[in-house]
């Protein structure tokens, strides 16, 4: 099969499913979305093992192929969990069939953002994803949903406005908007890089432009939070990575590194003081994106760093999606505050297993997959020519803070306390997707180790 | 060429003046009218560039700009203001006067910053929209009222399209314009939906 047709397939299935979702029968939309997410995952998996190619519409390299897989993974997890929990959703602000329509469009915009050869269209699809995901945040009725969506659109779109400015200046200087086949930009183009970092960084949730992130992740339905965290933030960072490769400046490297490290430290500090489970997870996502930003910055010194970033994205997509879906299940049973969730191991061993494995993974505990990614990034950081020990120490401090913060809360939720009687009334369908997600994550970890030990060629 | 430059500069100055009017205005109805004028002037500017450079996507963009941002969004907002007595006159809490002073500082700083960009861009034509972007950001940050914030956002959108057409007049900007209009529509839908259920959307702060 020609690889380009596989890409068309990945795009066509959610596209058709979104059209079917226009039907007033929400079950028809749901069924087509489940089918589309499944086929997209299979096609993404097939494409992952194919070679690079480009057309006037697509540029598919190893990074794009890995990102397609990351997006498909969160899409399928989000879709199935959304279907299983549809009866638990609160009153709809939009009609239920629009929920499925928007889920498909959300996946579609991200697929397009990571496969385009044009910075302009990369920006456009990310901005379109803002519109779609904001609508998904307000899909359930509630004032907090509306305020979160408002903050999200205003802050993310304003930030992306800076990125558009960067792209316009780039278009002026280079004569087109393509990022492929470009030599480095002339002197003065550092501005393009800094504006791009600020703009795309807002969408990624880098400090100090992160203020929309905890609200949006905290109030969105949990499948949407999973897709926001596991797929959208990495997609925005990958579009920035394309721009970073063109600007290619040591000053931009330093600025990106500082933003990444500050994000990790701030997120690590904020995690400790969180009261709501989903906001806690949102700050954890911010922490992981900070680490990935450091990895992107380090591609200036070692192109291999992008492999570690992609490992981080892949594992994070599975682990964080599992955690968000689990948090959503608990929230719908009135358990939103971290200090009220107790004794999960007694009430739902499956949920307790998911929580512990996913939290350990997402915080980089050995031997889980994220550990490989984080150690890889730290080892490249240790080799940079100037002040590597300082950057290394601060990044390690941030990673440790988030490790302690998230695992402290998760262990408090999981292990029993005396006289604790918690009735969750969970069914198998409530925990099946997060549990499967954590198993797949363990499987992916084994694959990563196999790749390291036997050097599988991708 | 001389006429073209004169027209672009004249329209640019008018657009900047309306930017100031928007930042200083605390009467919601008048603020929307200023926004309407600014967007219509921008549509004229895009039309002039589109015709002069022969980029016909820009001509379509100018029509869309006047229809959507010059007419539809402001008219819906005005209709909404009439319905909600609370927004008939002034904002509930306003920092408009302080905004004007901060706006002047932002404009001066913007021009100084742009001087640093000149060696890269080799044109002064983008100085006004560059400053206008900063003004739009200032409005969004300083104002709490959702309608004032949406006007800040539209000022920023207008400035981005303006800078796009003077720096890199390509067909891609038409798609950008359509997308930005859709975002404006979604913001509007959020405001109207929120009001219907919970009353006017006043945000205490734009932080987590």
PDB file of N, CA and C in Angstrom, chain B residues 53-149:
ATOM      1  N   UNK B  53      -1.530  44.655  -5.383  1.00  0.00           N
ATOM      2  CA  UNK B  53      -0.577  43.539  -5.554  1.00  0.00           C
ATOM      3  C   UNK B  53      -1.144  42.434  -6.462  1.00  0.00           C
ATOM      4  N   UNK B  54      -2.425  42.543  -6.805  1.00  0.00           N
ATOM      5  CA  UNK B  54      -3.030  41.520  -7.661  1.00  0.00           C
ATOM      6  C   UNK B  54      -3.255  40.191  -6.953  1.00  0.00           C
ATOM      7  N   UNK B  55      -3.392  40.246  -5.612  1.00  0.00           N
ATOM      8  CA  UNK B  55      -3.674  39.009  -4.865  1.00  0.00           C
ATOM      9  C   UNK B  55      -5.182  38.984  -4.589  1.00  0.00           C
ATOM     10  N   UNK B  56      -5.910  38.183  -5.374  1.00  0.00           N
ATOM     11  CA  UNK B  56      -7.365  38.290  -5.307  1.00  0.00           C
ATOM     12  C   UNK B  56      -7.971  37.613  -4.077  1.00  0.00           C
ATOM     13  N   UNK B  57      -7.197  36.720  -3.465  1.00  0.00           N
ATOM     14  CA  UNK B  57      -7.660  36.154  -2.185  1.00  0.00           C
ATOM     15  C   UNK B  57      -7.836  37.283  -1.165  1.00  0.00           C
ATOM     16  N   UNK B  58      -6.994  38.314  -1.271  1.00  0.00           N
ATOM     17  CA  UNK B  58      -7.092  39.433  -0.323  1.00  0.00           C
ATOM     18  C   UNK B  58      -8.370  40.244  -0.552  1.00  0.00           C
ATOM     19  N   UNK B  59      -8.796  40.300  -1.802  1.00  0.00           N
ATOM     20  CA  UNK B  59     -10.056  41.010  -2.098  1.00  0.00           C
ATOM     21  C   UNK B  59     -11.206  40.270  -1.401  1.00  0.00           C
ATOM     22  N   UNK B  60     -11.181  38.936  -1.519  1.00  0.00           N
ATOM     23  CA  UNK B  60     -12.220  38.132  -0.845  1.00  0.00           C
ATOM     24  C   UNK B  60     -12.123  38.342   0.671  1.00  0.00           C
ATOM     25  N   UNK B  61     -10.865  38.364   1.169  1.00  0.00           N
ATOM     26  CA  UNK B  61     -10.664  38.560   2.608  1.00  0.00           C
ATOM     27  C   UNK B  61     -11.243  39.896   3.071  1.00  0.00           C
ATOM     28  N   UNK B  62     -11.079  40.939   2.237  1.00  0.00           N
ATOM     29  CA  UNK B  62     -11.597  42.251   2.643  1.00  0.00           C
ATOM     30  C   UNK B  62     -13.124  42.214   2.731  1.00  0.00           C
ATOM     31  N   UNK B  63     -13.758  41.489   1.791  1.00  0.00           N
ATOM     32  CA  UNK B  63     -15.226  41.371   1.827  1.00  0.00           C
ATOM     33  C   UNK B  63     -15.652  40.638   3.104  1.00  0.00           C
ATOM     34  N   UNK B  64     -14.948  39.535   3.386  1.00  0.00           N
ATOM     35  CA  UNK B  64     -15.276  38.760   4.584  1.00  0.00           C
ATOM     36  C   UNK B  64     -15.063  39.582   5.860  1.00  0.00           C
ATOM     37  N   UNK B  65     -13.980  40.388   5.853  1.00  0.00           N
ATOM     38  CA  UNK B  65     -13.673  41.196   7.039  1.00  0.00           C
ATOM     39  C   UNK B  65     -14.787  42.195   7.317  1.00  0.00           C
ATOM     40  N   UNK B  66     -15.215  42.875   6.259  1.00  0.00           N
ATOM     41  CA  UNK B  66     -16.257  43.887   6.468  1.00  0.00           C
ATOM     42  C   UNK B  66     -17.586  43.221   6.856  1.00  0.00           C
ATOM     43  N   UNK B  67     -17.851  42.062   6.244  1.00  0.00           N
ATOM     44  CA  UNK B  67     -19.114  41.378   6.547  1.00  0.00           C
ATOM     45  C   UNK B  67     -19.134  40.839   7.976  1.00  0.00           C
ATOM     46  N   UNK B  68     -18.040  40.184   8.322  1.00  0.00           N
ATOM     47  CA  UNK B  68     -18.038  39.459   9.589  1.00  0.00           C
ATOM     48  C   UNK B  68     -17.673  40.354  10.766  1.00  0.00           C
ATOM     49  N   UNK B  69     -16.463  40.992  10.656  1.00  0.00           N
ATOM     50  CA  UNK B  69     -16.011  41.774  11.815  1.00  0.00           C
ATOM     51  C   UNK B  69     -16.530  43.207  11.790  1.00  0.00           C
ATOM     52  N   UNK B  70     -16.812  43.685  10.575  1.00  0.00           N
ATOM     53  CA  UNK B  70     -17.330  45.054  10.488  1.00  0.00           C
ATOM     54  C   UNK B  70     -18.828  45.119  10.720  1.00  0.00           C
ATOM     55  N   UNK B  71     -19.526  43.999  10.490  1.00  0.00           N
ATOM     56  CA  UNK B  71     -20.989  44.056  10.587  1.00  0.00           C
ATOM     57  C   UNK B  71     -21.566  43.000  11.533  1.00  0.00           C
ATOM     58  N   UNK B  72     -21.349  41.717  11.223  1.00  0.00           N
ATOM     59  CA  UNK B  72     -22.075  40.664  11.937  1.00  0.00           C
ATOM     60  C   UNK B  72     -21.748  40.605  13.438  1.00  0.00           C
ATOM     61  N   UNK B  73     -20.453  40.446  13.773  1.00  0.00           N
ATOM     62  CA  UNK B  73     -20.081  40.325  15.201  1.00  0.00           C
ATOM     63  C   UNK B  73     -20.504  41.573  15.982  1.00  0.00           C
ATOM     64  N   UNK B  74     -20.177  42.800  15.505  1.00  0.00           N
ATOM     65  CA  UNK B  74     -20.605  43.989  16.270  1.00  0.00           C
ATOM     66  C   UNK B  74     -22.126  44.094  16.406  1.00  0.00           C
ATOM     67  N   UNK B  75     -22.860  43.753  15.331  1.00  0.00           N
ATOM     68  CA  UNK B  75     -24.317  43.879  15.413  1.00  0.00           C
ATOM     69  C   UNK B  75     -24.902  42.907  16.442  1.00  0.00           C
ATOM     70  N   UNK B  76     -24.370  41.679  16.462  1.00  0.00           N
ATOM     71  CA  UNK B  76     -24.854  40.709  17.455  1.00  0.00           C
ATOM     72  C   UNK B  76     -24.520  41.203  18.864  1.00  0.00           C
ATOM     73  N   UNK B  77     -23.308  41.737  19.023  1.00  0.00           N
ATOM     74  CA  UNK B  77     -22.918  42.259  20.344  1.00  0.00           C
ATOM     75  C   UNK B  77     -23.827  43.419  20.762  1.00  0.00           C
ATOM     76  N   UNK B  78     -24.129  44.305  19.807  1.00  0.00           N
ATOM     77  CA  UNK B  78     -24.990  45.468  20.120  1.00  0.00           C
ATOM     78  C   UNK B  78     -26.393  45.019  20.524  1.00  0.00           C
ATOM     79  N   UNK B  79     -26.893  44.016  19.799  1.00  0.00           N
ATOM     80  CA  UNK B  79     -28.216  43.478  20.103  1.00  0.00           C
ATOM     81  C   UNK B  79     -28.224  42.902  21.519  1.00  0.00           C
ATOM     82  N   UNK B  80     -27.111  42.241  21.840  1.00  0.00           N
ATOM     83  CA  UNK B  80     -26.985  41.620  23.156  1.00  0.00           C
ATOM     84  C   UNK B  80     -26.921  42.677  24.258  1.00  0.00           C
ATOM     85  N   UNK B  81     -26.178  43.763  23.982  1.00  0.00           N
ATOM     86  CA  UNK B  81     -26.047  44.836  24.966  1.00  0.00           C
ATOM     87  C   UNK B  81     -27.404  45.477  25.250  1.00  0.00           C
ATOM     88  N   UNK B  82     -28.219  45.622  24.187  1.00  0.00           N
ATOM     89  CA  UNK B  82     -29.556  46.207  24.350  1.00  0.00           C
ATOM     90  C   UNK B  82     -30.411  45.339  25.269  1.00  0.00           C
ATOM     91  N   UNK B  83     -30.245  44.016  25.100  1.00  0.00           N
ATOM     92  CA  UNK B  83     -31.060  43.060  25.851  1.00  0.00           C
ATOM     93  C   UNK B  83     -30.676  43.052  27.332  1.00  0.00           C
ATOM     94  N   UNK B  84     -29.365  43.115  27.586  1.00  0.00           N
ATOM     95  CA  UNK B  84     -28.873  43.050  28.966  1.00  0.00           C
ATOM     96  C   UNK B  84     -28.691  44.459  29.499  1.00  0.00           C
ATOM     97  N   UNK B  85     -29.610  44.902  30.329  1.00  0.00           N
ATOM     98  CA  UNK B  85     -29.572  46.261  30.841  1.00  0.00           C
ATOM     99  C   UNK B  85     -28.268  46.604  31.552  1.00  0.00           C
ATOM    100  N   UNK B  86     -27.687  45.587  32.155  1.00  0.00           N
ATOM    101  CA  UNK B  86     -26.488  45.807  32.961  1.00  0.00           C
ATOM    102  C   UNK B  86     -25.303  46.314  32.122  1.00  0.00           C
ATOM    103  N   UNK B  87     -25.323  45.975  30.809  1.00  0.00           N
ATOM    104  CA  UNK B  87     -24.228  46.405  29.943  1.00  0.00           C
ATOM    105  C   UNK B  87     -24.605  47.596  29.070  1.00  0.00           C
ATOM    106  N   UNK B  88     -25.773  48.175  29.343  1.00  0.00           N
ATOM    107  CA  UNK B  88     -26.257  49.267  28.506  1.00  0.00           C
ATOM    108  C   UNK B  88     -25.305  50.469  28.562  1.00  0.00           C
ATOM    109  N   UNK B  89     -24.771  50.721  29.741  1.00  0.00           N
ATOM    110  CA  UNK B  89     -23.952  51.919  29.884  1.00  0.00           C
ATOM    111  C   UNK B  89     -22.474  51.616  30.074  1.00  0.00           C
ATOM    112  N   UNK B  90     -22.006  51.633  31.324  1.00  0.00           N
ATOM    113  CA  UNK B  90     -20.566  51.415  31.533  1.00  0.00           C
ATOM    114  C   UNK B  90     -20.292  49.964  31.906  1.00  0.00           C
ATOM    115  N   UNK B  91     -18.995  49.602  31.854  1.00  0.00           N
ATOM    116  CA  UNK B  91     -18.607  48.303  32.386  1.00  0.00           C
ATOM    117  C   UNK B  91     -18.850  48.299  33.887  1.00  0.00           C
ATOM    118  N   UNK B  92     -19.067  47.104  34.457  1.00  0.00           N
ATOM    119  CA  UNK B  92     -19.319  47.011  35.894  1.00  0.00           C
ATOM    120  C   UNK B  92     -18.090  47.513  36.673  1.00  0.00           C
ATOM    121  N   UNK B  93     -16.968  47.016  36.341  1.00  0.00           N
ATOM    122  CA  UNK B  93     -15.731  47.583  36.910  1.00  0.00           C
ATOM    123  C   UNK B  93     -14.810  47.853  35.732  1.00  0.00           C
ATOM    124  N   UNK B  94     -14.198  48.999  35.740  1.00  0.00           N
ATOM    125  CA  UNK B  94     -13.409  49.361  34.560  1.00  0.00           C
ATOM    126  C   UNK B  94     -12.035  49.894  34.951  1.00  0.00           C
ATOM    127  N   UNK B  95     -11.093  49.644  34.059  1.00  0.00           N
ATOM    128  CA  UNK B  95      -9.764  50.229  34.259  1.00  0.00           C
ATOM    129  C   UNK B  95      -9.405  51.007  33.008  1.00  0.00           C
ATOM    130  N   UNK B  96     -10.460  51.501  32.305  1.00  0.00           N
ATOM    131  CA  UNK B  96     -10.249  52.124  30.999  1.00  0.00           C
ATOM    132  C   UNK B  96      -9.325  53.338  31.052  1.00  0.00           C
ATOM    133  N   UNK B  97      -9.471  54.167  32.093  1.00  0.00           N
ATOM    134  CA  UNK B  97      -8.632  55.380  32.137  1.00  0.00           C
ATOM    135  C   UNK B  97      -7.161  55.022  32.309  1.00  0.00           C
ATOM    136  N   UNK B  98      -6.929  54.054  33.191  1.00  0.00           N
ATOM    137  CA  UNK B  98      -5.541  53.616  33.374  1.00  0.00           C
ATOM    138  C   UNK B  98      -5.023  52.986  32.080  1.00  0.00           C
ATOM    139  N   UNK B  99      -5.937  52.301  31.377  1.00  0.00           N
ATOM    140  CA  UNK B  99      -5.546  51.617  30.143  1.00  0.00           C
ATOM    141  C   UNK B  99      -4.993  52.612  29.131  1.00  0.00           C
ATOM    142  N   UNK B 100      -5.595  53.818  29.091  1.00  0.00           N
ATOM    143  CA  UNK B 100      -5.157  54.814  28.115  1.00  0.00           C
ATOM    144  C   UNK B 100      -3.697  55.186  28.362  1.00  0.00           C
ATOM    145  N   UNK B 101      -3.358  55.421  29.623  1.00  0.00           N
ATOM    146  CA  UNK B 101      -1.971  55.789  29.967  1.00  0.00           C
ATOM    147  C   UNK B 101      -1.046  54.624  29.621  1.00  0.00           C
ATOM    148  N   UNK B 102      -1.464  53.424  30.029  1.00  0.00           N
ATOM    149  CA  UNK B 102      -0.628  52.253  29.736  1.00  0.00           C
ATOM    150  C   UNK B 102      -0.517  52.064  28.222  1.00  0.00           C
ATOM    151  N   UNK B 103      -1.645  52.328  27.509  1.00  0.00           N
ATOM    152  CA  UNK B 103      -1.649  52.212  26.050  1.00  0.00           C
ATOM    153  C   UNK B 103      -0.612  53.128  25.409  1.00  0.00           C
ATOM    154  N   UNK B 104      -0.512  54.372  25.914  1.00  0.00           N
ATOM    155  CA  UNK B 104       0.469  55.314  25.349  1.00  0.00           C
ATOM    156  C   UNK B 104       1.885  54.768  25.563  1.00  0.00           C
ATOM    157  N   UNK B 105       2.115  54.255  26.769  1.00  0.00           N
ATOM    158  CA  UNK B 105       3.447  53.686  27.055  1.00  0.00           C
ATOM    159  C   UNK B 105       3.726  52.489  26.124  1.00  0.00           C
ATOM    160  N   UNK B 106       2.689  51.674  25.929  1.00  0.00           N
ATOM    161  CA  UNK B 106       2.847  50.492  25.058  1.00  0.00           C
ATOM    162  C   UNK B 106       3.183  50.919  23.631  1.00  0.00           C
ATOM    163  N   UNK B 107       2.498  51.975  23.137  1.00  0.00           N
ATOM    164  CA  UNK B 107       2.731  52.425  21.761  1.00  0.00           C
ATOM    165  C   UNK B 107       4.163  52.923  21.587  1.00  0.00           C
ATOM    166  N   UNK B 108       4.613  53.737  22.546  1.00  0.00           N
ATOM    167  CA  UNK B 108       5.980  54.263  22.440  1.00  0.00           C
ATOM    168  C   UNK B 108       6.990  53.098  22.487  1.00  0.00           C
ATOM    169  N   UNK B 109       6.774  52.180  23.435  1.00  0.00           N
ATOM    170  CA  UNK B 109       7.683  51.035  23.548  1.00  0.00           C
ATOM    171  C   UNK B 109       7.631  50.194  22.272  1.00  0.00           C
ATOM    172  N   UNK B 110       6.416  50.067  21.706  1.00  0.00           N
ATOM    173  CA  UNK B 110       6.235  49.278  20.490  1.00  0.00           C
ATOM    174  C   UNK B 110       7.056  49.839  19.338  1.00  0.00           C
ATOM    175  N   UNK B 111       7.012  51.172  19.177  1.00  0.00           N
ATOM    176  CA  UNK B 111       7.777  51.790  18.080  1.00  0.00           C
ATOM    177  C   UNK B 111       9.278  51.599  18.290  1.00  0.00           C
ATOM    178  N   UNK B 112       9.707  51.700  19.564  1.00  0.00           N
ATOM    179  CA  UNK B 112      11.145  51.497  19.839  1.00  0.00           C
ATOM    180  C   UNK B 112      11.536  50.044  19.510  1.00  0.00           C
ATOM    181  N   UNK B 113      10.668  49.114  19.914  1.00  0.00           N
ATOM    182  CA  UNK B 113      10.930  47.693  19.623  1.00  0.00           C
ATOM    183  C   UNK B 113      10.976  47.453  18.120  1.00  0.00           C
ATOM    184  N   UNK B 114      10.039  48.089  17.414  1.00  0.00           N
ATOM    185  CA  UNK B 114       9.974  47.882  15.971  1.00  0.00           C
ATOM    186  C   UNK B 114      11.235  48.392  15.274  1.00  0.00           C
ATOM    187  N   UNK B 115      11.816  49.470  15.839  1.00  0.00           N
ATOM    188  CA  UNK B 115      13.053  49.999  15.251  1.00  0.00           C
ATOM    189  C   UNK B 115      14.121  48.899  15.226  1.00  0.00           C
ATOM    190  N   UNK B 116      14.102  48.032  16.228  1.00  0.00           N
ATOM    191  CA  UNK B 116      15.039  46.912  16.258  1.00  0.00           C
ATOM    192  C   UNK B 116      14.732  45.881  15.178  1.00  0.00           C
ATOM    193  N   UNK B 117      13.473  45.835  14.752  1.00  0.00           N
ATOM    194  CA  UNK B 117      13.072  44.868  13.722  1.00  0.00           C
ATOM    195  C   UNK B 117      13.367  45.369  12.304  1.00  0.00           C
ATOM    196  N   UNK B 118      13.511  46.695  12.171  1.00  0.00           N
ATOM    197  CA  UNK B 118      13.631  47.283  10.842  1.00  0.00           C
ATOM    198  C   UNK B 118      14.734  46.637   9.982  1.00  0.00           C
ATOM    199  N   UNK B 119      15.931  46.389  10.546  1.00  0.00           N
ATOM    200  CA  UNK B 119      16.986  45.785   9.726  1.00  0.00           C
ATOM    201  C   UNK B 119      16.588  44.424   9.134  1.00  0.00           C
ATOM    202  N   UNK B 120      15.646  43.742   9.783  1.00  0.00           N
ATOM    203  CA  UNK B 120      15.208  42.433   9.292  1.00  0.00           C
ATOM    204  C   UNK B 120      14.114  42.588   8.234  1.00  0.00           C
ATOM    205  N   UNK B 121      13.198  43.550   8.459  1.00  0.00           N
ATOM    206  CA  UNK B 121      12.012  43.648   7.605  1.00  0.00           C
ATOM    207  C   UNK B 121      12.144  44.688   6.484  1.00  0.00           C
ATOM    208  N   UNK B 122      13.030  45.664   6.658  1.00  0.00           N
ATOM    209  CA  UNK B 122      13.278  46.722   5.656  1.00  0.00           C
ATOM    210  C   UNK B 122      12.019  47.490   5.261  1.00  0.00           C
ATOM    211  N   UNK B 123      11.098  47.667   6.164  1.00  0.00           N
ATOM    212  CA  UNK B 123       9.918  48.497   5.870  1.00  0.00           C
ATOM    213  C   UNK B 123       9.368  49.057   7.182  1.00  0.00           C
ATOM    214  N   UNK B 124       8.812  50.274   7.080  1.00  0.00           N
ATOM    215  CA  UNK B 124       8.155  50.872   8.266  1.00  0.00           C
ATOM    216  C   UNK B 124       6.649  50.623   8.247  1.00  0.00           C
ATOM    217  N   UNK B 125       6.169  50.016   7.136  1.00  0.00           N
ATOM    218  CA  UNK B 125       4.727  49.832   6.981  1.00  0.00           C
ATOM    219  C   UNK B 125       4.113  48.950   8.074  1.00  0.00           C
ATOM    220  N   UNK B 126       4.952  48.051   8.613  1.00  0.00           N
ATOM    221  CA  UNK B 126       4.407  47.112   9.609  1.00  0.00           C
ATOM    222  C   UNK B 126       4.488  47.668  11.029  1.00  0.00           C
ATOM    223  N   UNK B 127       4.993  48.912  11.175  1.00  0.00           N
ATOM    224  CA  UNK B 127       5.148  49.467  12.532  1.00  0.00           C
ATOM    225  C   UNK B 127       3.792  49.657  13.213  1.00  0.00           C
ATOM    226  N   UNK B 128       2.815  50.176  12.462  1.00  0.00           N
ATOM    227  CA  UNK B 128       1.493  50.440  13.067  1.00  0.00           C
ATOM    228  C   UNK B 128       0.823  49.133  13.520  1.00  0.00           C
ATOM    229  N   UNK B 129       0.723  48.112  12.638  1.00  0.00           N
ATOM    230  CA  UNK B 129       0.090  46.873  13.137  1.00  0.00           C
ATOM    231  C   UNK B 129       0.877  46.220  14.264  1.00  0.00           C
ATOM    232  N   UNK B 130       2.203  46.375  14.257  1.00  0.00           N
ATOM    233  CA  UNK B 130       3.000  45.798  15.342  1.00  0.00           C
ATOM    234  C   UNK B 130       2.593  46.415  16.682  1.00  0.00           C
ATOM    235  N   UNK B 131       2.458  47.740  16.664  1.00  0.00           N
ATOM    236  CA  UNK B 131       2.038  48.454  17.873  1.00  0.00           C
ATOM    237  C   UNK B 131       0.601  48.061  18.254  1.00  0.00           C
ATOM    238  N   UNK B 132      -0.215  47.892  17.217  1.00  0.00           N
ATOM    239  CA  UNK B 132      -1.626  47.539  17.439  1.00  0.00           C
ATOM    240  C   UNK B 132      -1.757  46.163  18.096  1.00  0.00           C
ATOM    241  N   UNK B 133      -0.872  45.238  17.739  1.00  0.00           N
ATOM    242  CA  UNK B 133      -0.883  43.911  18.380  1.00  0.00           C
ATOM    243  C   UNK B 133      -0.666  44.088  19.884  1.00  0.00           C
ATOM    244  N   UNK B 134       0.322  44.927  20.221  1.00  0.00           N
ATOM    245  CA  UNK B 134       0.613  45.150  21.639  1.00  0.00           C
ATOM    246  C   UNK B 134      -0.579  45.817  22.340  1.00  0.00           C
ATOM    247  N   UNK B 135      -1.255  46.736  21.617  1.00  0.00           N
ATOM    248  CA  UNK B 135      -2.439  47.387  22.204  1.00  0.00           C
ATOM    249  C   UNK B 135      -3.554  46.363  22.467  1.00  0.00           C
ATOM    250  N   UNK B 136      -3.763  45.465  21.496  1.00  0.00           N
ATOM    251  CA  UNK B 136      -4.781  44.414  21.653  1.00  0.00           C
ATOM    252  C   UNK B 136      -4.480  43.552  22.874  1.00  0.00           C
ATOM    253  N   UNK B 137      -3.214  43.184  23.017  1.00  0.00           N
ATOM    254  CA  UNK B 137      -2.815  42.368  24.172  1.00  0.00           C
ATOM    255  C   UNK B 137      -3.070  43.122  25.476  1.00  0.00           C
ATOM    256  N   UNK B 138      -2.771  44.436  25.447  1.00  0.00           N
ATOM    257  CA  UNK B 138      -2.987  45.253  26.645  1.00  0.00           C
ATOM    258  C   UNK B 138      -4.463  45.263  27.032  1.00  0.00           C
ATOM    259  N   UNK B 139      -5.341  45.392  26.029  1.00  0.00           N
ATOM    260  CA  UNK B 139      -6.788  45.410  26.318  1.00  0.00           C
ATOM    261  C   UNK B 139      -7.194  44.083  26.956  1.00  0.00           C
ATOM    262  N   UNK B 140      -6.726  42.980  26.371  1.00  0.00           N
ATOM    263  CA  UNK B 140      -7.112  41.659  26.897  1.00  0.00           C
ATOM    264  C   UNK B 140      -6.649  41.498  28.346  1.00  0.00           C
ATOM    265  N   UNK B 141      -5.433  41.949  28.623  1.00  0.00           N
ATOM    266  CA  UNK B 141      -4.873  41.749  29.973  1.00  0.00           C
ATOM    267  C   UNK B 141      -5.551  42.664  30.994  1.00  0.00           C
ATOM    268  N   UNK B 142      -5.814  43.930  30.593  1.00  0.00           N
ATOM    269  CA  UNK B 142      -6.290  44.896  31.590  1.00  0.00           C
ATOM    270  C   UNK B 142      -7.795  44.843  31.857  1.00  0.00           C
ATOM    271  N   UNK B 143      -8.588  44.408  30.883  1.00  0.00           N
ATOM    272  CA  UNK B 143     -10.042  44.486  31.064  1.00  0.00           C
ATOM    273  C   UNK B 143     -10.604  43.170  31.594  1.00  0.00           C
ATOM    274  N   UNK B 144     -11.656  43.291  32.413  1.00  0.00           N
ATOM    275  CA  UNK B 144     -12.257  42.106  33.026  1.00  0.00           C
ATOM    276  C   UNK B 144     -13.543  41.687  32.324  1.00  0.00           C
ATOM    277  N   UNK B 145     -14.187  42.667  31.710  1.00  0.00           N
ATOM    278  CA  UNK B 145     -15.467  42.400  31.071  1.00  0.00           C
ATOM    279  C   UNK B 145     -15.262  41.589  29.788  1.00  0.00           C
ATOM    280  N   UNK B 146     -16.102  40.556  29.582  1.00  0.00           N
ATOM    281  CA  UNK B 146     -15.919  39.661  28.446  1.00  0.00           C
ATOM    282  C   UNK B 146     -16.027  40.399  27.111  1.00  0.00           C
ATOM    283  N   UNK B 147     -16.955  41.381  27.019  1.00  0.00           N
ATOM    284  CA  UNK B 147     -17.101  42.102  25.742  1.00  0.00           C
ATOM    285  C   UNK B 147     -15.869  42.976  25.489  1.00  0.00           C
ATOM    286  N   UNK B 148     -15.330  43.588  26.553  1.00  0.00           N
ATOM    287  CA  UNK B 148     -14.106  44.382  26.383  1.00  0.00           C
ATOM    288  C   UNK B 148     -12.955  43.464  25.972  1.00  0.00           C
ATOM    289  N   UNK B 149     -12.927  42.254  26.546  1.00  0.00           N
ATOM    290  CA  UNK B 149     -11.853  41.320  26.196  1.00  0.00           C
ATOM    291  C   UNK B 149     -11.976  40.843  24.751  1.00  0.00           C
TER     292      UNK B 149
END
